[in-house]
Amino acid sequence: MASRTPAPATAVEQVDTSYLESLVGYNARRATLVIMDAFFRQMAVYGLRPVDFSVLSLIAHNPGITSRQLCTSLSIQPPNLVGMINQLQRRELITRRPHPHDGRAMGLHLTATGKKLVKQAEVTAAELEDQATVRLTATERRTLMQLLRKIYIP
Amino acid sequence: MASRTPAPATAVEQVDTSYLESLVGYNARRATLVIMDAFFRQMAVYGLRPVDFSVLSLIAHNPGITSRQLCTSLSIQPPNLVGMINQLQRRELITRRPHPHDGRAMGLHLTATGKKLVKQAEVTAAELEDQATVRLTATERRTLMQLLRKIYIP
DNA sequence: TATTGTTATACTCTATAACTATA
DNA sequence: TATAGTTATAGAGTATAACAATA
């Protein structure tokens, strides 16, 4: 080999991602993106985004919940919820009723149509859960949930 | 009780989130947000966002990597990478050198300053990993990574 | 003809300030 | 004075179309 040849810029054949793959944050993010992507595509069948599903599901399990309570539970800024609620109401999936104790607030409730839609969407969500964890045993799935909770619950 | 009184709208005292908490996607998303939030705040010390750290780290471990390879590895659209690369170059953290085999492409390399910064940032990343998994044993941490990989690796 | 890198641009998501009606 | 809901708006993140240079 000629000794005066300057070190050539090397080309990367195969990208080495092993360092990033050693980080819990990287793996958690990748797994979340895969699950959310499937969730996004399947919920689109019902005209819902993941956040719409979360909102409707919380209303289903908490009839009379207020916008403020939704915002706190889902970490949504109040101005960003207004449009969602309006749209769900225009689609006649939810109704607003006066809050029993607080004249400023409105209690949110599902309509019959809304209840039917949430029921279907939750079946789809269960199927998505099965698909996402198809390579896990039932025990591994429980373990995964426990370990994830240990990370985000203080 | 008067029989003609219409059923009053009920108020929700405590929001029941148990249904959402039963979904793997919800738990993965929550855990990811907690980790990424800490990551975001700590990397800001170096003037980096999480994505900048990923880009610099991939260049560090793959000297000569191209923009296209970065985009593929990190699921970034090429137009959205241009600004990041320009900024990292303006900060003199990276340099662009001609690709040895492909006249269209440029190989990306860290400068001495860039190498120093990545070294520091990776120490911080290791500390963040420890903080995020402080409630997990070493075995549990390994288990978590394996289970997450089973979800996102096909 | 296909691909790398780039510009311009649009769309979504998220965040803040300020207002009203009520507590 | 503080809070629920709302409006307007700004910023960040992400996506597509189209182009020049090279393969």
Short mmCIF file of C-alpha atoms (C1' of nucleotides) in Angstrom, two decimals:
data_model
loop_
_atom_site.label_atom_id
_atom_site.label_comp_id
_atom_site.label_asym_id
_atom_site.label_seq_id
_atom_site.Cartn_x
_atom_site.Cartn_y
_atom_site.Cartn_z
CA MET A 1 0.00 0.00 0.00
CA ALA A 2 1.28 3.51 -0.79
CA SER A 3 2.11 5.27 2.47
CA ARG A 4 1.30 8.84 1.28
CA THR A 5 -2.34 8.10 0.46
CA PRO A 6 -4.52 10.24 2.80
CA ALA A 7 -6.93 8.24 4.94
CA PRO A 8 -10.00 7.98 2.71
CA ALA A 9 -13.41 8.88 4.06
CA THR A 10 -14.97 5.55 4.90
CA ALA A 11 -18.39 4.48 3.71
CA VAL A 12 -20.86 2.92 6.14
CA GLU A 13 -22.20 -0.39 4.80
CA GLN A 14 -24.46 -1.42 7.65
CA VAL A 15 -25.57 1.17 10.19
CA ASP A 16 -24.66 0.17 13.75
CA THR A 17 -27.59 1.10 16.03
CA SER A 18 -26.50 -1.08 18.95
CA TYR A 19 -25.78 1.88 21.22
CA LEU A 20 -29.26 3.36 20.86
CA GLU A 21 -30.74 -0.12 21.26
CA SER A 22 -29.07 -0.37 24.67
CA LEU A 23 -31.21 2.50 25.98
CA VAL A 24 -34.55 1.77 27.66
CA GLY A 25 -35.94 5.07 26.35
CA TYR A 26 -35.15 4.12 22.76
CA ASN A 27 -36.80 0.70 23.08
CA ALA A 28 -39.84 2.10 24.87
CA ARG A 29 -40.25 4.74 22.16
CA ARG A 30 -39.91 2.25 19.32
CA ALA A 31 -42.44 -0.14 20.88
CA THR A 32 -44.86 2.72 21.56
CA LEU A 33 -44.61 3.95 17.96
CA VAL A 34 -45.39 0.48 16.58
CA ILE A 35 -48.41 0.08 18.85
CA MET A 36 -49.69 3.61 18.28
CA ASP A 37 -49.30 3.29 14.53
CA ALA A 38 -51.50 0.19 14.43
CA PHE A 39 -53.91 1.89 16.83
CA PHE A 40 -54.04 4.99 14.64
CA ARG A 41 -54.83 3.00 11.49
CA GLN A 42 -57.49 0.81 13.11
CA MET A 43 -59.25 3.66 14.93
CA ALA A 44 -59.43 5.61 11.66
CA VAL A 45 -62.08 3.06 10.63
CA TYR A 46 -64.35 4.71 13.22
CA GLY A 47 -63.24 8.23 12.29
CA LEU A 48 -61.32 8.42 15.56
CA ARG A 49 -57.74 9.31 16.43
CA PRO A 50 -56.16 7.65 19.48
CA VAL A 51 -56.89 10.77 21.56
CA ASP A 52 -60.56 10.71 20.51
CA PHE A 53 -60.76 7.08 21.62
CA SER A 54 -59.23 8.00 24.99
CA VAL A 55 -61.69 10.86 25.44
CA LEU A 56 -64.75 8.79 24.49
CA SER A 57 -63.57 5.88 26.62
CA LEU A 58 -63.08 8.09 29.67
CA ILE A 59 -66.56 9.58 29.17
CA ALA A 60 -67.99 6.06 28.80
CA HIS A 61 -66.45 4.94 32.09
CA ASN A 62 -67.06 8.27 33.84
CA PRO A 63 -70.49 9.64 32.82
CA GLY A 64 -70.70 13.32 33.72
CA ILE A 65 -66.94 13.91 33.59
CA THR A 66 -66.01 17.53 32.89
CA SER A 67 -63.64 18.90 30.24
CA ARG A 68 -61.27 19.94 32.99
CA GLN A 69 -61.15 16.41 34.37
CA LEU A 70 -60.48 15.04 30.88
CA CYS A 71 -57.64 17.52 30.43
CA THR A 72 -56.02 16.55 33.74
CA SER A 73 -56.39 12.81 33.13
CA LEU A 74 -55.02 12.90 29.58
CA SER A 75 -52.50 15.75 29.89
CA ILE A 76 -54.31 17.85 27.29
CA GLN A 77 -54.30 21.66 27.41
CA PRO A 78 -57.88 22.96 27.78
CA PRO A 79 -57.82 25.02 24.55
CA ASN A 80 -56.83 21.91 22.61
CA LEU A 81 -59.77 19.90 23.93
CA VAL A 82 -62.45 22.38 22.86
CA GLY A 83 -62.34 21.46 19.18
CA MET A 84 -62.36 17.73 19.92
CA ILE A 85 -65.42 18.00 22.16
CA ASN A 86 -67.24 20.18 19.61
CA GLN A 87 -66.55 17.69 16.85
CA LEU A 88 -67.69 14.70 18.94
CA GLN A 89 -70.86 16.63 19.76
CA ARG A 90 -71.46 17.53 16.09
CA ARG A 91 -71.15 13.82 15.29
CA GLU A 92 -73.79 13.25 18.00
CA LEU A 93 -71.52 10.89 19.91
CA ILE A 94 -71.67 12.93 23.13
CA THR A 95 -73.96 15.46 24.83
CA ARG A 96 -73.23 18.26 27.29
CA ARG A 97 -75.49 18.50 30.34
CA PRO A 98 -75.34 21.08 33.13
CA HIS A 99 -73.07 20.07 36.00
CA PRO A 100 -75.12 19.34 39.15
CA HIS A 101 -72.92 21.34 41.56
CA ASP A 102 -70.92 23.75 39.38
CA GLY A 103 -72.63 26.26 37.09
CA ARG A 104 -69.39 26.91 35.20
CA ALA A 105 -68.87 23.30 34.14
CA MET A 106 -70.68 20.91 31.83
CA GLY A 107 -70.95 17.16 32.40
CA LEU A 108 -70.16 15.05 29.35
CA HIS A 109 -72.21 11.98 28.45
CA LEU A 110 -72.31 9.48 25.59
CA THR A 111 -75.35 9.32 23.33
CA ALA A 112 -76.77 5.93 22.32
CA THR A 113 -74.74 6.23 19.11
CA GLY A 114 -71.64 7.10 21.12
CA LYS A 115 -72.11 4.11 23.39
CA LYS A 116 -72.42 1.80 20.40
CA LEU A 117 -69.27 3.26 18.81
CA VAL A 118 -67.20 3.00 22.00
CA LYS A 119 -68.32 -0.61 22.42
CA GLN A 120 -67.09 -1.45 18.89
CA ALA A 121 -63.89 0.57 19.29
CA GLU A 122 -63.04 -1.17 22.56
CA VAL A 123 -63.41 -4.56 20.85
CA THR A 124 -60.99 -3.34 18.19
CA ALA A 125 -58.65 -2.06 20.89
CA ALA A 126 -58.66 -5.50 22.53
CA GLU A 127 -57.78 -7.08 19.18
CA LEU A 128 -54.94 -4.59 18.74
CA GLU A 129 -53.64 -5.45 22.20
CA ASP A 130 -53.55 -9.11 21.20
CA GLN A 131 -51.78 -8.32 17.94
CA ALA A 132 -49.20 -6.07 19.61
CA THR A 133 -48.38 -8.69 22.24
CA VAL A 134 -48.68 -11.74 19.99
CA ARG A 135 -45.04 -12.71 20.69
CA LEU A 136 -45.59 -12.46 24.47
CA THR A 137 -47.11 -15.03 26.79
CA ALA A 138 -49.90 -13.92 29.12
CA THR A 139 -47.38 -13.85 31.97
CA GLU A 140 -44.91 -11.78 29.95
CA ARG A 141 -47.68 -9.32 29.07
CA ARG A 142 -48.51 -8.84 32.77
CA THR A 143 -44.80 -8.49 33.58
CA LEU A 144 -44.37 -5.85 30.87
CA MET A 145 -47.27 -3.78 32.22
CA GLN A 146 -45.90 -3.97 35.78
CA LEU A 147 -42.40 -2.93 34.69
CA LEU A 148 -43.75 -0.02 32.60
CA ARG A 149 -45.83 1.16 35.55
CA LYS A 150 -42.75 1.04 37.78
CA ILE A 151 -41.20 3.55 35.40
CA TYR A 152 -44.01 6.09 35.18
CA ILE A 153 -45.76 5.79 38.53
CA PRO A 154 -43.94 7.85 41.18
CA MET B 1 -88.17 11.38 46.98
CA ALA B 2 -90.45 13.12 44.48
CA SER B 3 -91.11 10.76 41.61
CA ARG B 4 -91.29 13.42 38.88
CA THR B 5 -87.75 14.68 39.49
CA PRO B 6 -85.68 13.97 36.33
CA ALA B 7 -82.60 11.82 36.90
CA PRO B 8 -79.96 14.36 37.89
CA ALA B 9 -76.71 14.49 35.95
CA THR B 10 -74.16 12.85 38.18
CA ALA B 11 -70.85 14.46 39.07
CA VAL B 12 -67.61 12.51 38.80
CA GLU B 13 -65.62 12.70 42.05
CA GLN B 14 -62.63 10.55 41.15
CA VAL B 15 -61.88 9.80 37.49
CA ASP B 16 -61.72 6.08 36.80
CA THR B 17 -58.83 5.44 34.39
CA SER B 18 -58.60 1.70 35.03
CA TYR B 19 -59.73 0.76 31.53
CA LEU B 20 -57.00 2.78 29.80
CA GLU B 21 -54.49 1.45 32.33
CA SER B 22 -55.31 -2.09 31.21
CA LEU B 23 -53.93 -1.36 27.71
CA VAL B 24 -50.27 -2.06 26.93
CA GLY B 25 -50.23 0.86 24.49
CA TYR B 26 -51.35 3.29 27.19
CA ASN B 27 -48.71 2.10 29.65
CA ALA B 28 -45.95 2.10 27.04
CA ARG B 29 -46.89 5.61 25.99
CA ARG B 30 -46.96 6.92 29.58
CA ALA B 31 -43.58 5.36 30.40
CA THR B 32 -42.08 6.71 27.18
CA LEU B 33 -43.35 10.23 27.90
CA VAL B 34 -41.82 10.19 31.39
CA ILE B 35 -38.44 9.01 30.08
CA MET B 36 -38.44 11.36 27.08
CA ASP B 37 -39.39 14.33 29.26
CA ALA B 38 -36.38 13.79 31.54
CA PHE B 39 -34.24 13.17 28.47
CA PHE B 40 -35.49 16.38 26.85
CA ARG B 41 -34.68 18.48 29.92
CA GLN B 42 -31.22 17.01 30.49
CA MET B 43 -30.14 17.16 26.84
CA ALA B 44 -31.18 20.83 26.72
CA VAL B 45 -28.09 21.45 28.88
CA TYR B 46 -26.02 20.62 25.78
CA GLY B 47 -28.35 22.53 23.44
CA LEU B 48 -29.61 19.22 22.07
CA ARG B 49 -33.05 17.76 21.60
CA PRO B 50 -33.47 13.98 21.84
CA VAL B 51 -33.41 13.71 18.05
CA ASP B 52 -30.15 15.71 17.88
CA PHE B 53 -28.62 13.33 20.39
CA SER B 54 -29.71 10.34 18.29
CA VAL B 55 -28.25 11.90 15.15
CA LEU B 56 -24.93 12.78 16.78
CA SER B 57 -24.71 9.39 18.47
CA LEU B 58 -25.32 7.53 15.20
CA ILE B 59 -22.64 9.64 13.48
CA ALA B 60 -20.26 8.93 16.38
CA HIS B 61 -20.74 5.18 16.08
CA ASN B 62 -20.92 5.26 12.25
CA PRO B 63 -18.35 7.75 10.92
CA GLY B 64 -19.16 8.55 7.28
CA ILE B 65 -22.88 7.77 7.59
CA THR B 66 -25.03 9.58 5.01
CA SER B 67 -28.14 11.70 5.57
CA ARG B 68 -30.18 9.03 3.83
CA GLN B 69 -28.93 6.36 6.22
CA LEU B 70 -29.73 8.58 9.19
CA CYS B 71 -33.25 9.13 7.85
CA THR B 72 -33.85 5.40 7.41
CA SER B 73 -32.43 4.48 10.82
CA LEU B 74 -34.36 7.14 12.72
CA SER B 75 -37.57 7.31 10.65
CA ILE B 76 -37.01 10.97 9.76
CA GLN B 77 -38.20 12.42 6.46
CA PRO B 78 -35.22 13.74 4.44
CA PRO B 79 -36.51 17.33 4.23
CA ASN B 80 -36.80 17.43 8.01
CA LEU B 81 -33.20 16.35 8.52
CA VAL B 82 -31.67 19.10 6.38
CA GLY B 83 -32.13 21.83 8.97
CA MET B 84 -30.81 19.68 11.80
CA ILE B 85 -27.63 18.79 9.89
CA ASN B 86 -27.07 22.43 8.88
CA GLN B 87 -27.42 23.55 12.48
CA LEU B 88 -25.05 20.88 13.81
CA GLN B 89 -22.56 21.93 11.13
CA ARG B 90 -22.92 25.63 12.03
CA ARG B 91 -22.19 24.69 15.64
CA GLU B 92 -19.06 22.94 14.32
CA LEU B 93 -20.07 19.63 15.86
CA ILE B 94 -20.02 17.77 12.52
CA THR B 95 -18.38 18.05 9.10
CA ARG B 96 -19.49 16.88 5.66
CA ARG B 97 -16.91 15.04 3.55
CA PRO B 98 -17.37 13.68 0.02
CA HIS B 99 -18.66 10.11 -0.03
CA PRO B 100 -15.96 7.73 -1.35
CA HIS B 101 -18.21 5.81 -3.75
CA ASP B 102 -21.25 8.05 -4.36
CA GLY B 103 -20.89 11.56 -5.74
CA ARG B 104 -24.45 12.48 -4.75
CA ALA B 105 -23.96 11.75 -1.07
CA MET B 106 -21.90 13.31 1.71
CA GLY B 107 -20.37 11.36 4.58
CA LEU B 108 -20.98 12.84 8.02
CA HIS B 109 -18.25 12.96 10.67
CA LEU B 110 -17.89 14.42 14.17
CA THR B 111 -15.42 17.23 14.80
CA ALA B 112 -13.20 17.11 17.90
CA THR B 113 -15.76 19.38 19.59
CA GLY B 114 -18.55 17.06 18.49
CA LYS B 115 -16.77 14.01 19.87
CA LYS B 116 -16.30 15.72 23.21
CA LEU B 117 -19.97 16.73 23.35
CA VAL B 118 -21.24 13.25 22.45
CA LYS B 119 -19.01 11.73 25.12
CA GLN B 120 -20.50 14.04 27.76
CA ALA B 121 -24.05 13.57 26.47
CA GLU B 122 -23.72 9.79 26.56
CA VAL B 123 -22.61 9.96 30.20
CA THR B 124 -25.74 12.00 30.92
CA ALA B 125 -27.84 9.50 28.96
CA ALA B 126 -26.47 6.67 31.11
CA GLU B 127 -27.39 8.61 34.25
CA LEU B 128 -30.90 9.17 32.87
CA GLU B 129 -31.21 5.44 32.19
CA ASP B 130 -30.34 4.75 35.82
CA GLN B 131 -32.84 7.34 37.05
CA ALA B 132 -35.65 6.05 34.80
CA THR B 133 -35.14 2.46 35.93
CA VAL B 134 -34.32 3.22 39.57
CA ARG B 135 -37.31 1.12 40.75
CA LEU B 136 -36.18 -1.85 38.63
CA THR B 137 -33.54 -4.47 39.44
CA ALA B 138 -30.86 -5.14 36.83
CA THR B 139 -32.71 -8.32 35.87
CA GLU B 140 -36.01 -6.48 35.53
CA ARG B 141 -34.35 -3.87 33.33
CA ARG B 142 -33.04 -6.59 31.00
CA THR B 143 -36.46 -8.27 30.97
CA LEU B 144 -38.17 -4.98 30.11
CA MET B 145 -35.84 -4.38 27.15
CA GLN B 146 -36.41 -7.93 25.85
CA LEU B 147 -40.20 -7.62 26.11
CA LEU B 148 -40.22 -4.22 24.40
CA ARG B 149 -38.10 -5.62 21.58
CA LYS B 150 -40.53 -8.53 21.16
CA ILE B 151 -43.19 -5.91 20.46
CA TYR B 152 -41.37 -3.80 17.88
CA ILE B 153 -39.01 -6.26 16.18
CA PRO B 154 -40.80 -8.25 13.46
"C1'" DT C 1 -34.92 5.37 -14.74
"C1'" DA C 2 -33.80 5.67 -9.75
"C1'" DT C 3 -31.64 7.94 -5.80
"C1'" DT C 4 -29.36 11.82 -2.73
"C1'" DG C 5 -29.94 16.00 -1.05
"C1'" DT C 6 -32.58 20.11 -1.14
"C1'" DT C 7 -36.42 23.92 -1.22
"C1'" DA C 8 -40.92 25.26 -0.49
"C1'" DT C 9 -44.99 24.41 1.73
"C1'" DA C 10 -48.91 22.56 4.25
"C1'" DC C 11 -50.89 20.18 7.98
"C1'" DT C 12 -51.10 18.54 12.67
"C1'" DC C 13 -49.99 18.88 17.44
"C1'" DT C 14 -49.05 21.48 21.35
"C1'" DA C 15 -48.55 25.68 24.16
"C1'" DT C 16 -49.67 30.50 25.89
"C1'" DA C 17 -52.28 34.81 26.64
"C1'" DA C 18 -56.46 36.75 27.44
"C1'" DC C 19 -61.40 36.86 27.88
"C1'" DT C 20 -66.48 35.47 30.17
"C1'" DA C 21 -69.07 33.55 33.38
"C1'" DT C 22 -69.40 31.46 37.72
"C1'" DA C 23 -67.43 29.85 42.44
"C1'" DT D 1 -59.50 35.91 44.04
"C1'" DA D 2 -59.65 31.49 41.69
"C1'" DT D 3 -61.53 28.22 38.34
"C1'" DA D 4 -64.20 26.18 33.88
"C1'" DG D 5 -64.61 26.90 29.39
"C1'" DT D 6 -63.49 29.45 25.34
"C1'" DT D 7 -61.04 32.28 21.47
"C1'" DA D 8 -57.13 33.58 19.03
"C1'" DT D 9 -52.68 32.64 17.93
"C1'" DA D 10 -47.86 31.09 17.85
"C1'" DG D 11 -44.49 27.51 17.68
"C1'" DA D 12 -42.76 22.82 16.96
"C1'" DG D 13 -43.07 18.55 14.60
"C1'" DT D 14 -44.12 16.03 10.56
"C1'" DA D 15 -45.58 15.21 5.79
"C1'" DT D 16 -45.70 15.71 0.51
"C1'" DA D 17 -44.41 17.65 -4.12
"C1'" DA D 18 -40.98 19.01 -7.01
"C1'" DC D 19 -36.33 20.06 -8.43
"C1'" DA D 20 -30.91 19.56 -9.56
"C1'" DA D 21 -27.07 16.53 -9.54
"C1'" DT D 22 -25.46 12.01 -9.85
"C1'" DA D 23 -25.96 6.73 -10.17
#
